[in-house]
XYZ file of C-alpha atoms in Angstrom:
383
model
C 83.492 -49.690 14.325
C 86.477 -50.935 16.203
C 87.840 -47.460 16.457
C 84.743 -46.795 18.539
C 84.819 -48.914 20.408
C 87.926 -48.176 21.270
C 87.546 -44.847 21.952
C 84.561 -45.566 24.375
C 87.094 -48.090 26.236
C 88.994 -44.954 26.496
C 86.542 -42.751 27.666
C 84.988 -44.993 30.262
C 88.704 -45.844 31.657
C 89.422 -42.387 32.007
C 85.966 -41.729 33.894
C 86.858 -44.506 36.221
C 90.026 -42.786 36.477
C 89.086 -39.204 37.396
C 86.371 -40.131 39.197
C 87.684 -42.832 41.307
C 85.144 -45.087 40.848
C 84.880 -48.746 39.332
C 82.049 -50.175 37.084
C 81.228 -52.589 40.246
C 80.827 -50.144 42.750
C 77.297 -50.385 44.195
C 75.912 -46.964 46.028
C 74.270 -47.556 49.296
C 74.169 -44.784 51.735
C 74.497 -40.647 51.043
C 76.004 -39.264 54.058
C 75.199 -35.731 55.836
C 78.534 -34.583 54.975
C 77.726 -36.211 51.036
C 80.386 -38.409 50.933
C 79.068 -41.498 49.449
C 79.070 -45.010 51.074
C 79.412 -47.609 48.504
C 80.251 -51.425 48.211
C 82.576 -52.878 45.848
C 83.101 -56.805 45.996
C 84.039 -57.953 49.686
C 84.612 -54.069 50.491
C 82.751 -51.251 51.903
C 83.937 -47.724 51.608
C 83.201 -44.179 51.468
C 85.026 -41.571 49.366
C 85.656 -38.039 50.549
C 84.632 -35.055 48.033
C 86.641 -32.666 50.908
C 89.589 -32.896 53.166
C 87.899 -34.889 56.585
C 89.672 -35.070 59.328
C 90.063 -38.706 60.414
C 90.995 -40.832 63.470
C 92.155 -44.248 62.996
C 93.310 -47.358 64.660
C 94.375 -48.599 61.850
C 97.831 -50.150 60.358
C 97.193 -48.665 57.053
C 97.447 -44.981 57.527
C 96.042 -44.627 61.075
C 95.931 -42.240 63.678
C 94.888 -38.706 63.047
C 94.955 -37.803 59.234
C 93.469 -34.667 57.184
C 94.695 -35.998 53.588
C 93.196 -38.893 53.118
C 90.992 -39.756 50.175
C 88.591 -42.124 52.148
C 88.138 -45.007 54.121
C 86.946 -48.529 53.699
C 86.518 -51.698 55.399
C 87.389 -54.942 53.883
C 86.254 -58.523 54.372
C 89.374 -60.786 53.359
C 88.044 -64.309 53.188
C 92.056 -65.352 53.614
C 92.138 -65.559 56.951
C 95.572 -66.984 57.687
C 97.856 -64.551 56.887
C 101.141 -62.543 58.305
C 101.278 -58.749 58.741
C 103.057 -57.716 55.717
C 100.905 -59.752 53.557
C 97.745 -58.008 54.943
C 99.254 -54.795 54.255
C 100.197 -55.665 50.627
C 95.858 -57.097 50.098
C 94.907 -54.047 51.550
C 97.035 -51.566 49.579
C 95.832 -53.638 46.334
C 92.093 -53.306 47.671
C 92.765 -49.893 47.664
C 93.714 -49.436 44.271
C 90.976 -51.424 42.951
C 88.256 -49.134 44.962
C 89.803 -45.817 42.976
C 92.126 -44.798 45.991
C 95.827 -43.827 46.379
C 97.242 -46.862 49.203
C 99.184 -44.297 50.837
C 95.899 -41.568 51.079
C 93.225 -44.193 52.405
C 92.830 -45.860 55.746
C 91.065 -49.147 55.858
C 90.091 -51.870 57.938
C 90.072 -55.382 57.467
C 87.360 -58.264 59.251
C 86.037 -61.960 58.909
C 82.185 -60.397 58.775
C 80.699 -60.453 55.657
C 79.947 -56.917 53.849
C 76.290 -58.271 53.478
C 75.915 -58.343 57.197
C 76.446 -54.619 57.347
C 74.331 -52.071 59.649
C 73.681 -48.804 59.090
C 72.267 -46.348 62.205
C 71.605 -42.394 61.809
C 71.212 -40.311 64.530
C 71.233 -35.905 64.374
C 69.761 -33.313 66.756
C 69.337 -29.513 65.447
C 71.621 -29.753 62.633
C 74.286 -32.673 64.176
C 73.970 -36.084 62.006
C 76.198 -39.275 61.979
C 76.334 -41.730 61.070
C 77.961 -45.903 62.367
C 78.673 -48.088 59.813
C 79.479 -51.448 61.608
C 80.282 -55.274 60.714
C 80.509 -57.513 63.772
C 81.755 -61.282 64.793
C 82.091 -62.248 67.953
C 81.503 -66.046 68.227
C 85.197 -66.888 67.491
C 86.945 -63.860 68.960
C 85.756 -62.339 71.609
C 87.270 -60.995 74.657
C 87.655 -59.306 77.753
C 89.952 -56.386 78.598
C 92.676 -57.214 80.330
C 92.702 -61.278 79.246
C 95.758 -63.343 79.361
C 97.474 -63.530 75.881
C 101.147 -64.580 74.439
C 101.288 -62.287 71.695
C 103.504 -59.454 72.307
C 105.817 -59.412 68.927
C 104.218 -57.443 65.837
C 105.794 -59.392 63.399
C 105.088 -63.325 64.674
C 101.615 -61.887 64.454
C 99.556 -65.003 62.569
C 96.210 -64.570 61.434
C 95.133 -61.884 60.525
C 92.402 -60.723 60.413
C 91.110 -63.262 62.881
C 87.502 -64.362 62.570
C 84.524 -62.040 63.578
C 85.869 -58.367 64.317
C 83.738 -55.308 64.950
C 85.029 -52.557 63.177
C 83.098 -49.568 63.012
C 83.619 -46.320 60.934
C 81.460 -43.145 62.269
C 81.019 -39.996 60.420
C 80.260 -36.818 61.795
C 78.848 -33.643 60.111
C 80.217 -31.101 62.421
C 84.501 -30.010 62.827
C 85.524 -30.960 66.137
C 89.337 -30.045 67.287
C 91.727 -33.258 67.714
C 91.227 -34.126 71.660
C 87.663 -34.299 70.904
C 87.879 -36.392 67.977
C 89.987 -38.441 69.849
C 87.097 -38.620 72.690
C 84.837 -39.367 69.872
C 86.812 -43.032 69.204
C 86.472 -43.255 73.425
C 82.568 -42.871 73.521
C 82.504 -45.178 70.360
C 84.552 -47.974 72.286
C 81.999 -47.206 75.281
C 79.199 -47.754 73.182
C 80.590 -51.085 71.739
C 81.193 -52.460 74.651
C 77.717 -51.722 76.019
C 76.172 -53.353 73.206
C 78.358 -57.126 74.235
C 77.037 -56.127 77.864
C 73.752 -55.579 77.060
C 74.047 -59.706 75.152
C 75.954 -60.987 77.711
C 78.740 -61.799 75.154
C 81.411 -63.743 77.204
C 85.129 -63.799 76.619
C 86.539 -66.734 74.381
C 89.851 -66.256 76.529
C 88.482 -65.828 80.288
C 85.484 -66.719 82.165
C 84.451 -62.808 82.179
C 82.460 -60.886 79.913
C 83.585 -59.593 76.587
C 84.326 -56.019 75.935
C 85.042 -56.727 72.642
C 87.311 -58.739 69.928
C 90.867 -58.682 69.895
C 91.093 -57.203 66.249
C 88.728 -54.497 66.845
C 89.116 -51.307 64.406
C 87.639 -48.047 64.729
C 87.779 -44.887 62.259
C 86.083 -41.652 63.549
C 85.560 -38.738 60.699
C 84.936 -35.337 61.667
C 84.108 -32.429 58.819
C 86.493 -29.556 59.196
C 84.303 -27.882 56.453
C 81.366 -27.559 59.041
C 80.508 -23.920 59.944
C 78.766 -25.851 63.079
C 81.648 -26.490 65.845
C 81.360 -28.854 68.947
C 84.364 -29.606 71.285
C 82.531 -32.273 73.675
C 81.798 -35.660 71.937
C 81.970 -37.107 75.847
C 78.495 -38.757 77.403
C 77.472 -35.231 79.100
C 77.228 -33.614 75.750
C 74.383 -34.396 73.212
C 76.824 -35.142 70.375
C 78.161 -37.556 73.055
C 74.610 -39.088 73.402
C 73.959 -39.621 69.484
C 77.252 -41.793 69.153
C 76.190 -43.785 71.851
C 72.837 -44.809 70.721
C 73.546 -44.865 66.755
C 76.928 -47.376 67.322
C 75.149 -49.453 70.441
C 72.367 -49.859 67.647
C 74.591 -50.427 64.510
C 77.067 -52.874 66.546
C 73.490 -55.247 67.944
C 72.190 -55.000 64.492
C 75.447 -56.291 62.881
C 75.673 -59.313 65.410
C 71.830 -60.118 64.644
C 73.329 -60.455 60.927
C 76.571 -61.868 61.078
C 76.116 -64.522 64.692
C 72.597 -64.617 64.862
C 73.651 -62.957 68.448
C 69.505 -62.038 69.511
C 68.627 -61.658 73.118
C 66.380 -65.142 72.361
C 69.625 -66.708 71.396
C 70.939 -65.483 74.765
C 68.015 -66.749 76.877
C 69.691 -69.962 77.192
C 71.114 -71.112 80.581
C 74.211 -73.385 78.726
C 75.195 -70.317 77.094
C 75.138 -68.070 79.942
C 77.280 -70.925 81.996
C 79.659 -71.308 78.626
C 82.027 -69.098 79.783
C 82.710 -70.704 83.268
C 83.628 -74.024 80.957
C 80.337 -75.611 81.034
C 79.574 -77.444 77.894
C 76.769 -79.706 76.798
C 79.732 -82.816 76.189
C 80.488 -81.964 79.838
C 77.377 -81.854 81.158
C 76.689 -85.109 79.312
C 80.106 -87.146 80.946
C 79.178 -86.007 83.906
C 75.607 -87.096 83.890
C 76.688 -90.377 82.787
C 79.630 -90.355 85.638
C 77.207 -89.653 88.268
C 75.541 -92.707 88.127
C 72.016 -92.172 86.462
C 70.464 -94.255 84.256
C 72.511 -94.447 81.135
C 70.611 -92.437 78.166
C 71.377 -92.169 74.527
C 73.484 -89.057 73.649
C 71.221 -87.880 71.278
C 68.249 -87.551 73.238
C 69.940 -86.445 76.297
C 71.213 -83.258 74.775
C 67.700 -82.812 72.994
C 66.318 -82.923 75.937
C 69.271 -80.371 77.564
C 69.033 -78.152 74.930
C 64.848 -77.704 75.372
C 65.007 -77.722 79.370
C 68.140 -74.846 79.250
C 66.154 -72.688 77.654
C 63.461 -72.758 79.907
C 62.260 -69.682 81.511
C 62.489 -70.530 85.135
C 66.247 -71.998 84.749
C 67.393 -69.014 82.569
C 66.308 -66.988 85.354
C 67.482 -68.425 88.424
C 70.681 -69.339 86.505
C 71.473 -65.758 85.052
C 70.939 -64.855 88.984
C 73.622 -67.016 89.792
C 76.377 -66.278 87.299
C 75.904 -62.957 88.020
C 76.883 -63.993 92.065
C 79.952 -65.590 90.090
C 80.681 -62.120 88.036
C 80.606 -60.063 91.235
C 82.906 -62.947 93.250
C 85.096 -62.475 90.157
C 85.122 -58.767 90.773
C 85.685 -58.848 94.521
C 82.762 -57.227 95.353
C 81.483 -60.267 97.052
C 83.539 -62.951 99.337
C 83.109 -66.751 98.756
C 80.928 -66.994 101.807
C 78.095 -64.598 100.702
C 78.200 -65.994 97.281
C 77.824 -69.499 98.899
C 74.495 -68.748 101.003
C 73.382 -66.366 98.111
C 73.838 -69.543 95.387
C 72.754 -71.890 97.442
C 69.513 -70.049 97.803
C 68.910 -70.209 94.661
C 69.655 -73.727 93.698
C 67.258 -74.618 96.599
C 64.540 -72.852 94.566
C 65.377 -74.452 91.607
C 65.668 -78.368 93.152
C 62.207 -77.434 94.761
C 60.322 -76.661 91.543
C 61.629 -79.912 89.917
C 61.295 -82.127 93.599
C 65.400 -82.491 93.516
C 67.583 -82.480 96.195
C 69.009 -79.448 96.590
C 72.515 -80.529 97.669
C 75.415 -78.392 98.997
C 78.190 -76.227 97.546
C 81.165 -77.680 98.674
C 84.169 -75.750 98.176
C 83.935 -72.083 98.871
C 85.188 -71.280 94.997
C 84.326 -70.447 91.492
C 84.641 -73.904 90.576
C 83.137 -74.904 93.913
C 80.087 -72.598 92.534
C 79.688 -74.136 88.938
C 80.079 -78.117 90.338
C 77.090 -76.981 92.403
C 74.961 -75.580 89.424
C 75.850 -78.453 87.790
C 74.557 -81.121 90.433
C 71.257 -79.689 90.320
C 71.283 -79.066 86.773
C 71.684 -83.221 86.537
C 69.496 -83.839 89.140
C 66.833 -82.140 87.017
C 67.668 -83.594 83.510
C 67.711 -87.104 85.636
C 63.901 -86.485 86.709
C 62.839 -85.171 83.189
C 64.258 -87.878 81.497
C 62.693 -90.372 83.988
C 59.506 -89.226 83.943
């Protein structure tokens, strides 16, 4: 008896072995090029059955690759940790999925696996396919940001919290430079998706383009007899990437943040990123002289009345003003008579004084919000 069972121990470790696959591995998606998509503990990964050719911006095995055994994507839930220690989790990861560390690329996050989207798109014989885990409420940010770190190896944390890393797999060979364009339109469509929620920076007062741990892997099939050189947004290939990673990247935000445009329709987080917060809000309201009220029930009540329709509104107007002052593509003076428009509308629906905007700047602009803002939670708490 125990010799059988030891030769089935044998047998099943030398499946696992030529196969490449564990006893945990869980299937869930079939791709168009069959490669299958599987999860495995914190990890998500697909396994090539041919040479793919593969862009990555990876630190394990990135850039452009045509040996590679697969790729995966890896939620560490370690999330202090130096450079070289990453590599060495990852290249362990690796071996535990079935792969070589030196003939798989991978990616590592703070998003859960379970948070995972999935989005398909094809047109006459083109399919891909995003697969995309997202974080952006501790991480976010703007291209182009201030930042300190400029020395790979006093790197700390990584990965950080929240990440969008996306992996995209297309049916169809492509040469290099359009592979390469592939990863562009990707990026474009990424950054559409944070547009498209309003997503601010974590580092700035501008909107986010994306996290500052991003990853990206873009597979092409060099096995395809069907050949496209434009994966740009004039081409249809172009198109599908677009809408299947805009898709995958909202749907993995709903899952990991919450991040829904009802979750947006709030006029404290659309002000967040110009450093309003509610203990702000709530100092100030008690500096300004009006009738003191518990802390509780004041930001109960600021909570409720920010998420009104006719203050989202008129204040998603004016932060927009604010955006295009930012930009330069309005001076302090039209923003001025174009905000103070619009906090006159607002004081007169809640019988406020309107008040002025004082000085002529971005802060000048948010102290103004805020006076109305407070002379509207003092009349609604009053009443």
């Amino acid at each position: 008896m125990w010799r059988a069972s030891l030769l089935l121990v044998f047998l099943f470790s030398l499946l696992i072995h030529i196969t490449g696959f564990a006893a945990d591995q869980r299937h869930l998606y079939r791709l168009p090029t069959g490669d299958d998509v599987f999860r495995q503990g914190n990890s998500i990964g697909i396994k090539f059955n041919q040479p793919r050719s593969v862009l990555s911006t990876s630190i394990i095995n990135g850039g452009l690759r045509n040996d590679l055994q697969g790729v995966f994507n890896h939620n560490s839930t370690d999330m202090v940790m130096t450079v070289e220690a990453y590599v060495v989790r990852m290249r362990q990861e690796a071996e535990s999925m079935g792969f070589s560390p030196d003939r798989v690329s991978s990616m590592g996050t703070g998003a859960r696996m379970d948070n995972v989207a999935i989005k398909s798109a094809s047109y006459q014989g083109t399919e891909l396919t995003a697969i995309v885990t997202a974080g952006v409420e501790g991480n976010a940010g703007r291209v182009g940001d201030p930042t300190n770190y400029h020395n790979p190896k006093a790197k700390p944390n990584m990965p950080r919290p929240g990440t969008i890393n996306i992996m995209l797999i297309m049916n169809v060979d492509m040469p290099p430079g359009t592979l390469a364009r592939a990863l562009v339109t990707c990026t474009e469509a990424k950054t559409a998706a944070l547009q498209e929620l309003m997503v601010g920076s974590r580092y700035s007062n501008g909107l986010a383009t994306g996290s500052g741990t991003d990853q990206t892997i873009v597979v092409a099939n060099p096995q395809a007899e069907l050949y496209l050189d434009d994966t740009g947004k004039h081409s249809k290939l172009g198109e599908l990437i677009g809408l299947a990673v805009k898709d995958a990247v909202k749907e993995a935000l709903v899952k990991q943040n919450r991040l829904t445009a009802q979750k947006q329709h709030d006029a404290l987080r659309r002000m967040a990123r110009f450093g309003v917060t509610k203990e702000r809000i709530y100092q100030d309201y008690l500096n300004a002289g009006y009738a003191a009220v518990d802390k509780e029930t004041f930001l109960q009540q600021l909570v409720a009345f920010a998420q009104s329709d006719s203050i989202v509104t008129g204040t998603s107007l004016y932060v927009h003003l604010l955006d295009q002052y930012n930009w330069g593509l309005l001076t302090a003076d039209e923003v001025a008579e174009a905000g103070a428009g619009l906090l006159a509308t607002a004081s007169r629906q809640y019988n406020v004084e309107p008040g002025t905007i004082g000085e002529h700047s971005l802060n000048g602009f948010v102290e103004a919000w805020e006076r109305v803002l407070l002379a509207c939670m003092n009349r609604k708490l009053s009443q």
